[in-house]
XYZ file of C-alpha atoms in Angstrom:
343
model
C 0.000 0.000 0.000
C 1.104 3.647 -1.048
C 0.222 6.886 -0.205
C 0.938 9.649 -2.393
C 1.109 12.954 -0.366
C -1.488 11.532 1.926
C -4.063 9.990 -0.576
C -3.902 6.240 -1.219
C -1.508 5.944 -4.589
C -4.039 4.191 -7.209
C -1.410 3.632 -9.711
C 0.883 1.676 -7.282
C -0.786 -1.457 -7.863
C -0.031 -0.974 -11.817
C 2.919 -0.328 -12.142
C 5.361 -3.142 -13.210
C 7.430 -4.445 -11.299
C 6.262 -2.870 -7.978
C 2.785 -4.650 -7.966
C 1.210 -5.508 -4.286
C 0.541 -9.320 -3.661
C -2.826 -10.637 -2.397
C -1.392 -13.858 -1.867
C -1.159 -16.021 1.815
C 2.733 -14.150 1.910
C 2.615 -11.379 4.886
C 5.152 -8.649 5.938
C 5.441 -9.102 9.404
C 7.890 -6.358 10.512
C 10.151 -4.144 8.443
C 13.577 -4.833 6.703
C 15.940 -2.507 6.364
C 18.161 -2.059 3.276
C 21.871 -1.706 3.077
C 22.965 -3.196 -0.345
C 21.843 -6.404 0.635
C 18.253 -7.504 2.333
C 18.309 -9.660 5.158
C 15.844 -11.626 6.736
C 15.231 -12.245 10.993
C 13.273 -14.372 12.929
C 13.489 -17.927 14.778
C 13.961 -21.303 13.568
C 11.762 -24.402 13.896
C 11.745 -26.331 17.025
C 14.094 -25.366 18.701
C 13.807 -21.776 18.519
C 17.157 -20.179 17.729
C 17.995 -17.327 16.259
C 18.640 -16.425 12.696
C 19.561 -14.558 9.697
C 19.028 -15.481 6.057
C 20.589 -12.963 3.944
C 18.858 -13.401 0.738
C 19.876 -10.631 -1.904
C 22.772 -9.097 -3.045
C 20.826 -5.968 -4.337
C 17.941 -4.608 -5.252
C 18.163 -5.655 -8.908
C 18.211 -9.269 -7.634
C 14.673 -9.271 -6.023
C 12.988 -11.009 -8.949
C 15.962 -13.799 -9.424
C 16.189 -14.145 -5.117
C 19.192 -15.153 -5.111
C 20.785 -16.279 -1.773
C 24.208 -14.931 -0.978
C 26.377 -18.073 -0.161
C 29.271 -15.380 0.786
C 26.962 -15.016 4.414
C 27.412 -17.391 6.996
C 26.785 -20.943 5.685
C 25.064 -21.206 2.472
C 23.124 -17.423 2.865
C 22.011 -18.630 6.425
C 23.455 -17.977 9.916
C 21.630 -19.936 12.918
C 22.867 -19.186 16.602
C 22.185 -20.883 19.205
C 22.848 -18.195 22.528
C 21.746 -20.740 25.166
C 21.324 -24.525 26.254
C 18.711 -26.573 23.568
C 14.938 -25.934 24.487
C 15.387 -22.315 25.260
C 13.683 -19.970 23.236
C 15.638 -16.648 21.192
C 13.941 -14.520 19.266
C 15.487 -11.795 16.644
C 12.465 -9.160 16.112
C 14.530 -6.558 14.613
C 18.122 -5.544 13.181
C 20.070 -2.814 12.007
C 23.102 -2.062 10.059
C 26.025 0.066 10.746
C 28.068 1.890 8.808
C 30.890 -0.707 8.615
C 28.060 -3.063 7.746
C 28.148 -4.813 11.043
C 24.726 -6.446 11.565
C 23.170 -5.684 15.160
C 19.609 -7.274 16.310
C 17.464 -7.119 18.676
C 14.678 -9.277 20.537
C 14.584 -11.679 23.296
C 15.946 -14.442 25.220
C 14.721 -17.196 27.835
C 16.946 -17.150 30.868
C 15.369 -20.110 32.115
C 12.565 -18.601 33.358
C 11.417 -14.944 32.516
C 12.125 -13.188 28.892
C 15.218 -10.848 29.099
C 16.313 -8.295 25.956
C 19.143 -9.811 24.030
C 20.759 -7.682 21.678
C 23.352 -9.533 19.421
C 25.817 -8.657 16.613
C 27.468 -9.595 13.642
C 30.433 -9.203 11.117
C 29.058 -8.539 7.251
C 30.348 -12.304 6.782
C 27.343 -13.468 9.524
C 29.971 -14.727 11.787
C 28.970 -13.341 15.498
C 31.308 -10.471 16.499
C 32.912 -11.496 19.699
C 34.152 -7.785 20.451
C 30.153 -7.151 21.629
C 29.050 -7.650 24.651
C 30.226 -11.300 25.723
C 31.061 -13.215 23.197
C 28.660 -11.221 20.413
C 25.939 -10.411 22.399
C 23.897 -9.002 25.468
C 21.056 -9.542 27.970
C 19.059 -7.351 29.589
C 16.531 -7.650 32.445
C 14.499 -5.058 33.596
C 11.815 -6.398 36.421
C 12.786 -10.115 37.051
C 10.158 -10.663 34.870
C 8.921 -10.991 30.791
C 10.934 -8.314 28.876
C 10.758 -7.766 24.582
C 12.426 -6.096 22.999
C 10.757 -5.173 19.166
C 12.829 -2.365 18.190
C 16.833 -1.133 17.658
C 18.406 2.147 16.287
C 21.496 3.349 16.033
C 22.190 6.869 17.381
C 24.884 8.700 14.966
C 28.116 8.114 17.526
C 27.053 4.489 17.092
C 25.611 4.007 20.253
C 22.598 1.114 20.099
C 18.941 2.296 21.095
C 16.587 -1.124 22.048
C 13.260 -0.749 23.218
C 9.993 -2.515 24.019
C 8.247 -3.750 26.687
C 9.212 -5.259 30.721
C 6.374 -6.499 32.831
C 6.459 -4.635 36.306
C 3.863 -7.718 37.571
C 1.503 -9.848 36.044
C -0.693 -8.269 33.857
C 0.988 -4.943 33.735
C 3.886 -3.809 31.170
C 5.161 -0.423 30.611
C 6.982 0.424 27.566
C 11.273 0.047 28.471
C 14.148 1.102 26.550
C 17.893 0.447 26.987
C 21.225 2.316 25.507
C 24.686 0.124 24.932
C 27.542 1.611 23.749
C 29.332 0.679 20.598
C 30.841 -2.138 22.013
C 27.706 -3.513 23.694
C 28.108 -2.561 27.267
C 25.241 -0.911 28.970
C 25.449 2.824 28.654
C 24.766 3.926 32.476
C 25.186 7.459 31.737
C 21.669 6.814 29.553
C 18.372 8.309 31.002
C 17.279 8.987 34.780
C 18.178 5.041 35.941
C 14.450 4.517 36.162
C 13.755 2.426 39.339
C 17.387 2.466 39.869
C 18.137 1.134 36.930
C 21.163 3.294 35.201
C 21.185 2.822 31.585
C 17.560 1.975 31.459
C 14.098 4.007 30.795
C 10.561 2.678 31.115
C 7.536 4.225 30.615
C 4.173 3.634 31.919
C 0.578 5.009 29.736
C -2.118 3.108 31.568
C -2.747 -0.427 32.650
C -0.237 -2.196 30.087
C 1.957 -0.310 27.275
C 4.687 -1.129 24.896
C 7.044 0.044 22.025
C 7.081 -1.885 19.118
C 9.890 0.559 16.670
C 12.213 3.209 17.342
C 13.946 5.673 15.407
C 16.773 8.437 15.328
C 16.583 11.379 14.492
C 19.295 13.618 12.739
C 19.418 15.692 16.181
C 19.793 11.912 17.635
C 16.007 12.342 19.671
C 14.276 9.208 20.049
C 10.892 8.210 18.707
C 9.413 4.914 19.665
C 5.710 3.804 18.868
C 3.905 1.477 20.268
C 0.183 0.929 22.181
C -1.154 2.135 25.269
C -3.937 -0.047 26.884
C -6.295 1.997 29.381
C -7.964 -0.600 30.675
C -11.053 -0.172 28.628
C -9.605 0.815 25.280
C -6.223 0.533 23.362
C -4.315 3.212 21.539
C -1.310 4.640 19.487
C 1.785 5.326 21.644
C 4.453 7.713 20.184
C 6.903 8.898 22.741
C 9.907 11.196 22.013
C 13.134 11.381 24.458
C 16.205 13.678 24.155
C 19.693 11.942 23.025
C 20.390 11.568 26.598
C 17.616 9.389 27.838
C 15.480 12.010 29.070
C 12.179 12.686 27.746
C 10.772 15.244 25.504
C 8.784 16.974 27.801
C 7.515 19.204 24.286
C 6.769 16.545 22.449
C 3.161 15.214 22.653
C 0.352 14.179 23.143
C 1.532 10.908 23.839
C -1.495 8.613 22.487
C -3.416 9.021 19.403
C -7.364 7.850 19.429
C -8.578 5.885 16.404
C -12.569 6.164 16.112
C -13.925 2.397 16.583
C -15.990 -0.129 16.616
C -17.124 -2.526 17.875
C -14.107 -3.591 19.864
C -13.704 0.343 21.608
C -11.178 1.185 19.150
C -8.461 -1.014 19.981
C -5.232 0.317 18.029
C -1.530 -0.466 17.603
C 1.264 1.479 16.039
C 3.997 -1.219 14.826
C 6.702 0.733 12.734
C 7.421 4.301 12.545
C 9.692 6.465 9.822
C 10.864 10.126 9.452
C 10.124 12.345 6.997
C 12.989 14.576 6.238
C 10.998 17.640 7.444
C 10.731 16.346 10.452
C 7.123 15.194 10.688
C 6.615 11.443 11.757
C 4.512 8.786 10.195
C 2.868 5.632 12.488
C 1.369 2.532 10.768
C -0.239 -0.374 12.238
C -3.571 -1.737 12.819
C -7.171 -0.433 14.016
C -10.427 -1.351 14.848
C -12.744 -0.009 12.313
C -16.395 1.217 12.503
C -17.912 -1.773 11.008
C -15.719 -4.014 13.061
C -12.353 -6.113 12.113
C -9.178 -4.122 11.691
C -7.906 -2.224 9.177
C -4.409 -0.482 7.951
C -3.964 2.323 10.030
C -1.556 5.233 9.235
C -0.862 8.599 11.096
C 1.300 11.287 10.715
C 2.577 13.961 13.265
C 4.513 17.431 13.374
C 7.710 17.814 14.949
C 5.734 18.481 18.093
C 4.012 15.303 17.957
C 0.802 16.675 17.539
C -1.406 15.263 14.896
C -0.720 16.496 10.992
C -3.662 18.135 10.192
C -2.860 18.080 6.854
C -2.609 14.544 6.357
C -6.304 13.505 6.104
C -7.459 16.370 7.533
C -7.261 14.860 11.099
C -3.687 13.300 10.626
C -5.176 9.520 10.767
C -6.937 6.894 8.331
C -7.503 3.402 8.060
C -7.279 1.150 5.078
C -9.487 -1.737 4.705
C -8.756 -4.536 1.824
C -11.771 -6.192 1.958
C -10.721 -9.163 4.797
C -12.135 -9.671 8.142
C -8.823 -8.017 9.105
C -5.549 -6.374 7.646
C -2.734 -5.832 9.980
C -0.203 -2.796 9.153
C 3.541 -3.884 10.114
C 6.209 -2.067 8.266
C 6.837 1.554 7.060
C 8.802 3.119 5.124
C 8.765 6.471 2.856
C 10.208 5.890 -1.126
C 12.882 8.759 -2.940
C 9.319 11.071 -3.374
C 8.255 10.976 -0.288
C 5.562 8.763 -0.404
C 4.153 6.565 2.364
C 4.622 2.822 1.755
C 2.760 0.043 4.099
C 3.455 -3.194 4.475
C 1.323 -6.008 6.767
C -0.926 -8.922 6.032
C -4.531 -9.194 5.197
C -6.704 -12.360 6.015
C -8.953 -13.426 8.216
């Protein structure tokens, strides 16, 4: 899906090469290109994690050609702890040197922790990080995600997502290592006495599902915010140093609904170069079922007027329910939306 300026692109889905599939394939979060795409998630049973690097370029996307120059035969599998535990990669970033950093989750044995991991443009683990390539971190003693990673422009590493404080009640939690993957302690207001760590709590449960840098090296994250009765867009903004943007706001963004009170989740975010910031993910809609669901702020985080003429919409492709997971804006500008629809 493709918005041009901020009405739905009807010529996207025409033009050659660039056409939108219907099929059962889904875009589940976003990939980020640097001459070559790769590819995160787990493994089959047992869950390890991964990284199939599938392209050399862009011009290869038709041919998909794996490149057997990455790890062994186009496919790296690492296996952080003992057999039967579970690691997750949920997202990754690459550096300028091409070093490959990701970020997710572990199983200590117990509870969920943040692991952040990374490795050489070969897929070999880089031992220099962290302990022997990568990092875990715990915020509560309990379940901790992380969904998103960013890299601020001295190469320090931005993770965020979610710790549960007790059962039944995360707050959205975000973490700065330095280049060399050791917990930044100088990083935010050591939230709950926890130096080099932020959390955040919007209502009854909240998390961050993407973050991004800006230029000035602020910090966006979006996410959800769950009241209790009703769920929403989250989009937080913190200074370079951890501390938030105290300017930047409001901090949850209401999507009219249905039948469900509106439930809403923003999954990916990206930054226009003027600043403003766009949000896709998924919303109940008026009839029921959820839709696409895009919104745009100003630089103050207020909505974009402009942009729909109340900064939101929703897309609906005909399912029971389409789910928005990626964004990303093309060389013009224009809003591109990836996700699944189905039932």
């Amino acid at each position: 899906m493709r918005f041009d300026t901020w009405w739905l692109d009807q010529v996207f889905d025409r033009i050659p090469n660039h056409r939108v599939s219907k099929g059962p394939k889904s875009c589940h979060r976003r990939t980020r290109w640097n001459h070559r795409l790769r590819s995160y998630g787990t493994s089959t049973i047992p869950r390890e994690l991964w990284i199939l690097e599938t392209l050399e370029d862009r011009a290869l996307i038709t041919a998909q050609v794996v490149d057997f120059g990455f790890g062994e035969a186009g496919r790296v599998v690492t296996d952080l702890l003992p057999v039967g535990r579970t690691e997750v990669i949920h997202d990754v970033v690459v550096q300028v040197d091409e070093k490959i950093v990701v970020a997710g989750s572990i199983r200590n044995g117990t509870n969920n922790d943040f692991v952040v991991g990374r490795y050489h443009v070969n897929g070999s683990l880089d031992a220099s990080f962290g302990t022997n390539g990568f990092v875990s971190l715990d915020f509560f003693g309990l379940d901790d995600e992380a969904w998103g990673v960013a890299l601020q422009s001295d190469g320090k590493i931005i993770v965020s997502g979610s710790a549960t404080m007790f059962a039944g009640k995360t707050v959205i939690a975000m973490a700065r290592l330095s280049a060399n993957g050791v917990l930044d302690t100088t990083f935010g207001t050591a939230s709950f006495g926890m130096p080099g760590k932020v959390t955040r709590d919007l209502g009854a449960s909240s998390a961050a599902y993407d973050v991004a840098v800006q230029p000035d090296d602020k910090i966006v994250m979006v996410g959800d915010a769950f009241s209790g009765a009703r769920r929403d867009f989250a989009i937080l903004r913190y200074e370079a140093n951890g501390y938030e943007d105290g300017g930047f706001g409001p901090s949850t963004t209401y999507f009219g609904g249905g039948i469900e009170a509106g439930h809403s989740t923003a999954q990916s975010v990206a930054l226009q170069p003027d600043g403003k910031i766009v949000a896709a993910g998924r919303a109940i809609a008026p009839g029921g079922g959820y839709d696409f669901a895009v919104a745009r702020y100003l630089p103050t985080g207020a909505p974009d007027t402009s942009f729909r003429g109340d900064g939101q919409t929703l897309i609906d492709f005909g399912s029971a329910n389409d789910f928005g997971y990626g964004v990303a804006l093309d060389s013009q500008g224009r809003v591109v939306v990836g996700g699944r629809s189905g039932p």
